[in-house]
Coordinates of N, CA and C in Angstrom, one line a residue:
X1 N 0.8 -1.2 0.0 CA 0.0 0.0 0.0 C 0.9 1.2 0.0
X2 N 0.3 2.3 -0.5 CA 1.0 3.6 -0.5 C 1.2 4.1 0.9
X3 N 2.3 4.6 1.2 CA 2.5 5.3 2.5 C 2.3 6.8 2.3
X4 N 1.3 7.3 3.0 CA 0.9 8.7 2.8 C 1.0 9.4 4.1
X5 N 1.9 10.4 4.1 CA 2.1 11.3 5.2 C 1.5 12.7 4.9
X6 N 1.5 13.5 5.9 CA 0.9 14.9 5.7 C 1.7 15.7 4.6
X7 N 3.0 15.3 4.4 CA 3.7 16.1 3.4 C 4.0 15.3 2.1
X8 N 3.2 14.2 1.9 CA 3.4 13.4 0.7 C 2.7 14.2 -0.5
X9 N 3.4 14.4 -1.6 CA 2.8 15.0 -2.8 C 1.6 14.2 -3.3
X10 N 0.6 14.9 -3.7 CA -0.6 14.2 -4.2 C -1.1 15.0 -5.4
X11 N -1.4 14.3 -6.5 CA -2.0 14.9 -7.7 C -3.4 15.3 -7.4
X12 N -3.7 16.6 -7.5 CA -5.0 17.1 -7.3 C -5.7 17.6 -8.6
X13 N -4.9 18.3 -9.3 CA -5.3 18.9 -10.6 C -4.1 19.3 -11.3
X14 N -4.0 18.8 -12.5 CA -2.7 19.2 -13.3 C -3.0 20.0 -14.5
X15 N -1.9 20.5 -15.1 CA -2.0 21.4 -16.2 C -2.6 20.7 -17.4
X16 N -2.3 19.5 -17.6 CA -2.9 18.7 -18.7 C -4.5 18.7 -18.6
X17 N -4.9 18.4 -17.4 CA -6.4 18.3 -17.1 C -7.0 19.7 -17.5
X18 N -6.4 20.8 -17.0 CA -7.0 22.1 -17.3 C -7.0 22.3 -18.8
X19 N -6.0 21.9 -19.5 CA -6.0 22.1 -20.9 C -7.0 21.2 -21.7
X20 N -7.2 20.0 -21.2 CA -8.2 19.1 -21.8 C -9.6 19.7 -21.6
X21 N -9.8 20.3 -20.4 CA -11.1 21.0 -20.2 C -11.3 22.2 -21.1
X22 N -10.3 22.9 -21.4 CA -10.3 24.0 -22.3 C -10.6 23.5 -23.8
X23 N -9.9 22.4 -24.1 CA -10.2 21.8 -25.4 C -11.6 21.3 -25.6
X24 N -12.2 20.7 -24.5 CA -13.6 20.3 -24.6 C -14.5 21.5 -24.8
X25 N -14.2 22.5 -24.0 CA -15.0 23.8 -24.2 C -15.0 24.3 -25.6
X26 N -13.8 24.4 -26.2 CA -13.6 24.9 -27.5 C -14.3 24.0 -28.5
X27 N -14.3 22.7 -28.3 CA -14.9 21.7 -29.2 C -16.4 21.9 -29.2
X28 N -17.0 22.1 -28.0 CA -18.4 22.3 -27.8 C -19.0 23.7 -28.3
X29 N -18.2 24.7 -27.9 CA -18.8 26.1 -28.1 C -17.9 27.1 -28.7
X30 N -16.7 26.6 -29.1 CA -15.8 27.6 -29.7 C -15.3 27.2 -31.0
X31 N -14.0 27.2 -31.2 CA -13.3 27.0 -32.5 C -12.7 25.6 -32.5
X32 N -13.0 24.8 -33.6 CA -12.5 23.5 -33.7 C -11.0 23.5 -33.8
X33 N -10.5 24.5 -34.5 CA -9.0 24.7 -34.6 C -8.3 24.9 -33.3
X34 N -9.0 25.7 -32.4 CA -8.4 25.9 -31.1 C -8.6 24.7 -30.3
X35 N -9.7 23.9 -30.4 CA -9.9 22.7 -29.7 C -8.7 21.7 -30.0
X36 N -8.4 21.6 -31.3 CA -7.3 20.7 -31.7 C -6.0 21.1 -31.1
X37 N -5.7 22.4 -31.2 CA -4.5 22.9 -30.6 C -4.4 22.6 -29.1
X38 N -5.5 22.8 -28.4 CA -5.5 22.6 -27.0 C -5.4 21.1 -26.7
X39 N -6.0 20.3 -27.5 CA -6.0 18.8 -27.3 C -4.5 18.4 -27.4
X40 N -3.8 18.8 -28.5 CA -2.4 18.4 -28.7 C -1.5 19.0 -27.6
X41 N -1.8 20.2 -27.2 CA -1.0 20.8 -26.1 C -1.2 20.0 -24.8
X42 N -2.4 19.6 -24.5 CA -2.7 18.8 -23.3 C -2.0 17.5 -23.3
X43 N -2.0 16.8 -24.4 CA -1.2 15.5 -24.5 C 0.3 15.8 -24.3
X44 N 0.8 16.8 -24.8 CA 2.2 17.2 -24.6 C 2.5 17.5 -23.1
X45 N 1.5 18.2 -22.5 CA 1.7 18.5 -21.0 C 1.6 17.2 -20.2
X46 N 0.7 16.3 -20.6 CA 0.6 15.0 -19.9 C 1.9 14.3 -19.9
X47 N 2.5 14.2 -21.1 CA 3.8 13.6 -21.3 C 4.9 14.3 -20.4
X48 N 4.9 15.6 -20.4 CA 5.9 16.4 -19.7 C 5.7 16.1 -18.2
X49 N 4.4 16.1 -17.7 CA 4.2 15.9 -16.3 C 4.6 14.6 -15.8
X50 N 4.6 13.6 -16.7 CA 5.1 12.2 -16.3 C 6.5 12.0 -16.6
X51 N 7.2 13.0 -17.1 CA 8.6 12.8 -17.4 C 8.9 11.9 -18.6
X52 N 7.9 11.9 -19.5 CA 8.0 11.0 -20.7 C 8.4 11.9 -21.9
X53 N 9.0 11.2 -22.9 CA 9.3 11.9 -24.2 C 8.5 11.3 -25.3
X54 N 8.4 11.9 -26.5 CA 7.8 11.3 -27.6 C 6.4 11.7 -27.8
X55 N 5.9 12.8 -27.3 CA 4.5 13.2 -27.4 C 4.1 13.5 -28.8
X56 N 5.0 14.1 -29.6 CA 4.7 14.4 -31.0 C 4.5 13.2 -31.8
X57 N 5.4 12.2 -31.6 CA 5.3 10.9 -32.3 C 4.0 10.2 -31.9
X58 N 3.7 10.3 -30.6 CA 2.4 9.6 -30.1 C 1.2 10.3 -30.8
X59 N 1.2 11.6 -30.9 CA 0.0 12.3 -31.5 C -0.1 12.0 -33.0
X60 N 1.0 11.6 -33.6 CA 1.0 11.3 -35.1 C 0.7 9.8 -35.4
X61 N 0.6 9.0 -34.4 CA 0.3 7.5 -34.7 C -1.1 7.3 -35.2
X62 N -1.1 6.8 -36.4 CA -2.4 6.5 -37.1 C -2.8 5.1 -37.0
X63 N -1.9 4.2 -36.5 CA -2.2 2.8 -36.5 C -2.5 2.2 -35.1
X64 N -2.7 3.1 -34.1 CA -2.9 2.7 -32.7 C -4.4 2.8 -32.4
X65 N -5.0 1.7 -32.1 CA -6.4 1.6 -31.7 C -6.6 0.7 -30.5
X66 N -7.7 0.9 -29.8 CA -7.9 0.0 -28.6 C -7.9 -1.5 -29.1
X67 N -7.4 -2.4 -28.3 CA -7.3 -3.8 -28.7 C -8.3 -4.6 -27.9
X68 N -8.6 -5.8 -28.4 CA -9.4 -6.7 -27.6 C -8.7 -7.1 -26.3
X69 N -9.5 -7.5 -25.3 CA -8.9 -7.8 -24.0 C -9.1 -9.3 -23.7
X70 N -8.0 -9.9 -23.3 CA -8.1 -11.3 -22.8 C -7.4 -11.4 -21.5
X71 N -8.2 -11.8 -20.5 CA -7.7 -12.0 -19.1 C -6.5 -12.9 -19.2
X72 N -5.4 -12.6 -18.6 CA -4.2 -13.5 -18.6 C -4.5 -14.9 -17.9
X73 N -5.5 -14.9 -17.0 CA -5.9 -16.1 -16.3 C -6.8 -16.9 -17.2
X74 N -7.4 -16.3 -18.2 CA -8.3 -17.0 -19.1 C -9.8 -17.0 -18.7
X75 N -10.2 -16.1 -17.7 CA -11.6 -16.1 -17.3 C -12.5 -15.2 -18.0
X76 N -11.9 -14.3 -18.8 CA -12.7 -13.2 -19.4 C -12.0 -12.7 -20.7
X77 N -12.8 -12.4 -21.7 CA -12.3 -11.7 -22.9 C -13.4 -10.9 -23.4
X78 N -13.0 -9.8 -24.1 CA -14.0 -8.9 -24.7 C -13.4 -8.2 -25.9
X79 N -14.2 -7.9 -26.9 CA -13.8 -7.1 -28.0 C -13.5 -5.7 -27.6
X80 N -12.7 -5.0 -28.4 CA -12.5 -3.6 -28.1 C -13.8 -2.9 -28.2
X81 N -14.1 -1.9 -27.3 CA -15.4 -1.2 -27.2 C -15.4 0.0 -28.1
X82 N -14.2 0.4 -28.7 CA -14.1 1.5 -29.5 C -13.0 1.3 -30.5
X83 N -13.0 2.1 -31.6 CA -11.9 2.0 -32.5 C -11.2 3.4 -32.6
X84 N -11.3 4.2 -31.6 CA -10.8 5.6 -31.6 C -9.3 5.6 -31.7
X85 N -8.8 6.5 -32.5 CA -7.3 6.7 -32.6 C -6.9 7.9 -31.9
X86 N -5.6 8.2 -32.0 CA -5.1 9.4 -31.3 C -5.1 10.7 -32.1
X87 N -4.8 10.7 -33.4 CA -4.8 12.0 -34.1 C -6.2 12.6 -34.3
X88 N -6.2 13.9 -34.2 CA -7.4 14.7 -34.3 C -8.0 14.5 -35.7
X89 N -9.3 14.5 -35.9 CA -10.0 14.4 -37.2 C -10.7 15.7 -37.4
X90 N -10.4 16.4 -38.4 CA -11.0 17.7 -38.7 C -12.4 17.5 -39.2
X91 N -13.3 18.5 -39.0 CA -14.6 18.5 -39.6 C -15.7 18.3 -38.5
X92 N -16.8 19.0 -38.7 CA -17.9 19.0 -37.7 C -18.5 17.6 -37.5
X93 N -18.4 16.8 -38.6 CA -19.0 15.4 -38.5 C -18.2 14.6 -37.5
X94 N -17.0 15.0 -37.1 CA -16.2 14.3 -36.2 C -16.3 14.8 -34.8
X95 N -17.3 15.6 -34.5 CA -17.4 16.1 -33.1 C -17.4 15.0 -32.0
X96 N -18.2 14.0 -32.1 CA -18.3 13.0 -31.1 C -17.0 12.2 -31.0
X97 N -16.4 11.9 -32.1 CA -15.1 11.2 -32.1 C -14.0 12.0 -31.5
X98 N -14.0 13.3 -31.7 CA -13.0 14.2 -31.1 C -13.2 14.4 -29.6
X99 N -14.5 14.4 -29.2 CA -14.8 14.4 -27.8 C -14.3 13.2 -27.1
X100 N -14.5 12.0 -27.8 CA -13.9 10.8 -27.2 C -12.4 10.9 -27.1
X101 N -11.7 11.4 -28.1 CA -10.3 11.5 -28.1 C -9.9 12.4 -26.9
X102 N -10.5 13.5 -26.7 CA -10.2 14.4 -25.6 C -10.3 13.6 -24.2
X103 N -11.4 13.0 -24.1 CA -11.7 12.3 -22.8 C -10.8 11.1 -22.5
X104 N -10.5 10.3 -23.6 CA -9.7 9.2 -23.4 C -8.3 9.7 -23.0
X105 N -7.8 10.7 -23.6 CA -6.4 11.2 -23.3 C -6.4 11.9 -21.9
X106 N -7.6 12.5 -21.6 CA -7.7 13.1 -20.2 C -7.7 12.0 -19.2
X107 N -8.4 10.9 -19.4 CA -8.5 9.8 -18.6 C -7.1 9.3 -18.2
X108 N -6.2 9.2 -19.2 CA -4.8 8.8 -19.1 C -4.1 9.8 -18.2
X109 N -4.3 11.1 -18.5 CA -3.5 12.2 -17.9 C -3.8 12.3 -16.4
X110 N -5.1 12.0 -16.0 CA -5.4 12.2 -14.6 C -5.2 11.0 -13.7
X111 N -4.6 9.9 -14.2 CA -4.3 8.8 -13.4 C -3.4 9.3 -12.2
X112 N -3.6 8.9 -11.0 CA -4.5 7.9 -10.4 C -5.8 8.4 -9.8
X113 N -6.4 9.5 -10.3 CA -7.6 10.1 -9.7 C -8.8 9.3 -10.1
X114 N -9.0 8.1 -9.5 CA -10.1 7.2 -9.9 C -11.5 7.7 -9.8
X115 N -11.8 8.5 -8.8 CA -13.2 9.0 -8.7 C -13.5 10.0 -9.7
X116 N -12.5 10.9 -10.0 CA -12.6 11.9 -11.0 C -12.7 11.2 -12.4
X117 N -11.9 10.2 -12.7 CA -12.0 9.5 -13.9 C -13.4 8.8 -14.1
X118 N -13.9 8.3 -13.0 CA -15.2 7.7 -13.1 C -16.3 8.7 -13.4
X119 N -16.1 9.9 -12.8 CA -17.1 11.0 -13.0 C -17.0 11.4 -14.5
X120 N -15.8 11.5 -15.1 CA -15.7 11.9 -16.5 C -16.4 10.8 -17.4
X121 N -16.2 9.6 -17.0 CA -16.8 8.5 -17.8 C -18.4 8.6 -17.7
X122 N -18.9 8.9 -16.5 CA -20.3 9.0 -16.4 C -20.9 10.2 -17.1
X123 N -20.1 11.3 -17.0 CA -20.5 12.6 -17.7 C -20.5 12.5 -19.2
X124 N -19.5 11.8 -19.8 CA -19.4 11.8 -21.2 C -19.6 10.5 -21.9
X125 N -19.5 9.4 -21.1 CA -19.6 8.1 -21.7 C -18.3 7.6 -22.3
X126 N -17.2 8.3 -22.1 CA -15.9 8.0 -22.5 C -14.9 7.9 -21.3
X127 N -13.9 7.0 -21.4 CA -13.7 6.1 -22.5 C -14.8 5.0 -22.4
X128 N -15.0 4.3 -23.5 CA -15.9 3.2 -23.5 C -15.2 2.0 -22.8
X129 N -15.8 1.7 -21.7 CA -15.2 0.6 -20.8 C -15.7 -0.7 -21.1
X130 N -15.0 -1.7 -20.8 CA -15.4 -3.1 -21.0 C -16.6 -3.4 -20.0
X131 N -17.6 -4.1 -20.5 CA -18.7 -4.5 -19.5 C -18.1 -5.5 -18.5
X132 N -18.7 -5.5 -17.4 CA -18.3 -6.5 -16.4 C -18.8 -7.9 -16.8
X133 N -18.1 -8.9 -16.5 CA -18.4 -10.3 -17.0 C -19.6 -10.9 -16.2
X134 N -19.8 -10.5 -15.0 CA -20.9 -11.1 -14.2 C -21.6 -10.0 -13.4
X135 N -23.0 -10.0 -13.5 CA -23.8 -9.0 -12.8 C -23.9 -9.4 -11.3
X136 N -23.2 -8.7 -10.5 CA -23.3 -9.1 -9.0 C -24.1 -8.0 -8.3
X137 N -24.8 -7.2 -9.1 CA -25.7 -6.1 -8.5 C -27.1 -6.5 -8.2
X138 N -27.4 -7.7 -8.6 CA -28.8 -8.2 -8.5 C -29.7 -7.4 -9.5
X139 N -29.2 -6.9 -10.6 CA -29.9 -6.2 -11.6 C -30.1 -4.7 -11.3
X140 N -29.5 -4.2 -10.3 CA -29.7 -2.8 -10.0 C -28.7 -1.9 -10.8
X141 N -27.7 -2.5 -11.5 CA -26.8 -1.8 -12.3 C -26.8 -2.4 -13.7
X142 N -26.9 -1.5 -14.7 CA -26.8 -2.0 -16.1 C -25.3 -2.3 -16.3
X143 N -25.0 -3.6 -16.5 CA -23.6 -4.0 -16.6 C -22.8 -3.5 -17.8
X144 N -23.5 -3.1 -18.8 CA -22.9 -2.4 -20.0 C -22.5 -1.0 -19.7
X145 N -23.2 -0.3 -18.8 CA -22.9 1.1 -18.4 C -22.2 1.2 -17.1
X146 N -22.2 0.3 -16.3 CA -21.5 0.3 -15.0 C -22.3 1.1 -13.9
X147 N -21.7 1.2 -12.8 CA -22.3 1.9 -11.6 C -22.3 3.4 -11.9
X148 N -23.4 4.0 -11.6 CA -23.6 5.4 -11.9 C -23.5 6.3 -10.6
X149 N -23.6 5.8 -9.5 CA -23.5 6.5 -8.2 C -23.2 5.6 -7.1
X150 N -22.9 6.1 -5.9 CA -22.7 5.4 -4.7 C -24.0 5.5 -3.9
X151 N -24.5 4.4 -3.3 CA -25.7 4.5 -2.5 C -25.5 5.3 -1.2
X152 N -26.5 5.8 -0.7 CA -26.4 6.6 0.6 C -25.9 5.7 1.7
X153 N -25.2 6.2 2.6 CA -24.7 5.3 3.7 C -25.8 5.0 4.7
X154 N -25.6 4.0 5.5 CA -26.6 3.6 6.5 C -26.9 4.7 7.5
X155 N -25.9 5.5 7.8 CA -26.1 6.6 8.8 C -27.2 7.6 8.3
X156 N -27.3 7.8 7.0 CA -28.3 8.7 6.5 C -29.7 8.1 6.7
X157 N -29.8 6.8 6.6 CA -31.1 6.1 6.8 C -31.5 6.2 8.3
X158 N -30.5 6.1 9.2 CA -30.7 6.2 10.6 C -30.9 7.6 11.2
X159 N -30.2 8.6 10.6 CA -30.2 9.9 11.3 C -30.8 11.0 10.4
X160 N -31.2 10.7 9.2 CA -31.7 11.8 8.3 C -32.7 11.2 7.4
X161 N -33.5 10.3 7.8 CA -34.4 9.5 6.9 C -35.4 10.3 6.2
X162 N -36.0 11.3 6.8 CA -37.0 12.1 6.1 C -36.4 12.8 4.9
X163 N -35.2 13.5 5.1 CA -34.6 14.1 4.0 C -34.0 13.1 2.9
X164 N -33.6 12.0 3.4 CA -33.1 11.0 2.5 C -34.2 10.5 1.6
X165 N -35.4 10.2 2.2 CA -36.5 9.8 1.3 C -36.8 10.8 0.3
X166 N -36.8 12.1 0.6 CA -37.1 13.1 -0.4 C -36.0 13.1 -1.5
X167 N -34.7 12.9 -1.1 CA -33.7 12.9 -2.1 C -33.8 11.7 -3.0
X168 N -34.2 10.5 -2.5 CA -34.5 9.3 -3.3 C -35.6 9.6 -4.2
X169 N -36.7 10.2 -3.8 CA -37.8 10.6 -4.7 C -37.3 11.5 -5.8
X170 N -36.5 12.4 -5.5 CA -35.9 13.3 -6.5 C -35.1 12.5 -7.5
X171 N -34.3 11.6 -7.0 CA -33.5 10.8 -7.9 C -34.4 10.0 -8.9
X172 N -35.5 9.5 -8.4 CA -36.4 8.7 -9.2 C -37.1 9.6 -10.2
X173 N -37.4 10.8 -9.9 CA -38.1 11.7 -10.8 C -37.2 12.1 -12.0
X174 N -35.9 12.0 -11.8 CA -34.9 12.5 -12.8 C -34.6 11.4 -13.8
X175 N -35.1 10.2 -13.6 CA -34.7 9.1 -14.5 C -35.4 9.1 -15.8
X176 N -34.8 8.6 -16.8 CA -35.4 8.6 -18.2 C -35.5 7.2 -18.7
X177 N -36.5 6.9 -19.5 CA -36.6 5.7 -20.3 C -36.0 4.4 -19.7
X178 N -36.5 4.0 -18.6 CA -36.1 2.7 -18.1 C -34.8 2.7 -17.3
X179 N -34.3 3.9 -17.0 CA -33.1 3.9 -16.1 C -33.4 3.3 -14.8
X180 N -32.4 2.8 -14.1 CA -32.6 2.3 -12.7 C -33.1 3.4 -11.8
X181 N -33.8 3.1 -10.8 CA -34.3 4.2 -9.9 C -34.1 3.8 -8.4
X182 N -34.1 4.8 -7.6 CA -34.0 4.5 -6.1 C -32.5 4.6 -5.7
X183 N -32.3 4.2 -4.5 CA -31.0 4.4 -3.9 C -30.1 3.1 -4.2
X184 N -29.8 3.0 -5.5 CA -29.0 1.9 -6.0 C -27.9 2.5 -6.8
X185 N -26.8 1.7 -7.1 CA -25.7 2.1 -7.8 C -26.0 2.4 -9.3
X186 N -27.1 1.8 -9.8 CA -27.4 2.0 -11.2 C -28.2 3.3 -11.5
X187 N -28.6 4.0 -10.5 CA -29.4 5.2 -10.7 C -28.5 6.4 -11.1
X188 N -28.9 7.1 -12.2 CA -28.1 8.2 -12.7 C -28.4 9.4 -11.8
X189 N -27.3 10.2 -11.6 CA -27.5 11.5 -10.9 C -27.8 12.6 -11.9
X190 N -28.2 13.7 -11.4 CA -28.8 14.8 -12.3 C -27.9 15.2 -13.4
X191 N -26.6 15.2 -13.3 CA -25.7 15.7 -14.3 C -25.3 14.5 -15.3
X192 N -25.7 13.3 -14.9 CA -25.4 12.2 -15.8 C -26.5 11.9 -16.7
X193 N -26.7 12.9 -17.7 CA -27.9 12.9 -18.5 C -27.6 12.6 -20.0
X194 N -26.4 12.5 -20.4 CA -26.1 12.2 -21.8 C -26.6 10.9 -22.2
X195 N -27.2 10.7 -23.4 CA -27.6 9.4 -23.8 C -26.4 8.4 -23.8
X196 N -26.6 7.2 -23.5 CA -25.5 6.2 -23.5 C -24.9 6.1 -24.9
X197 N -23.6 5.9 -24.9 CA -22.9 5.7 -26.2 C -23.1 4.2 -26.6
X198 N -23.3 4.1 -27.9 CA -23.4 2.7 -28.4 C -22.1 2.2 -29.0

């Protein structure tokens, strides 16, 4: 396990993440040319922050795509969930593909911030993750989409039940088209509203 002391450095927010956020903004509401420039700058910053070289060669790789996965123990295998590459693709018709590029590279850049990476996935649907091999949720989670939230802790039921029940009703009212409902891990939160990626 990691040994963490009060003076241990910890990644909270890095320059690459800020630049990926700016790239996403530009892609959605600004200039595609600026979005591309920021995307490439963010990848370079991510390399720099990790002490790695070769960012320009990485950005130019046209033959790199997600690969199928086979568990080394042999219990699970899955096809690649996406065929997204690294280089930017110009044109408005590539909006969703370029959004996926931004988020996949951001996912890599913010390691090891797992909760933040999970939030990015829930917010955008990217990266397209492998489905779990076995549903151990009892049906409360769509295994292709994964857990969408954490259930409320037992203490809330014990010490704040009236407000908790109101919150659960609000969660239920926000669901769309067969989404899971109630205080379960498959219920989507208010900002998790983008249609699922296919």
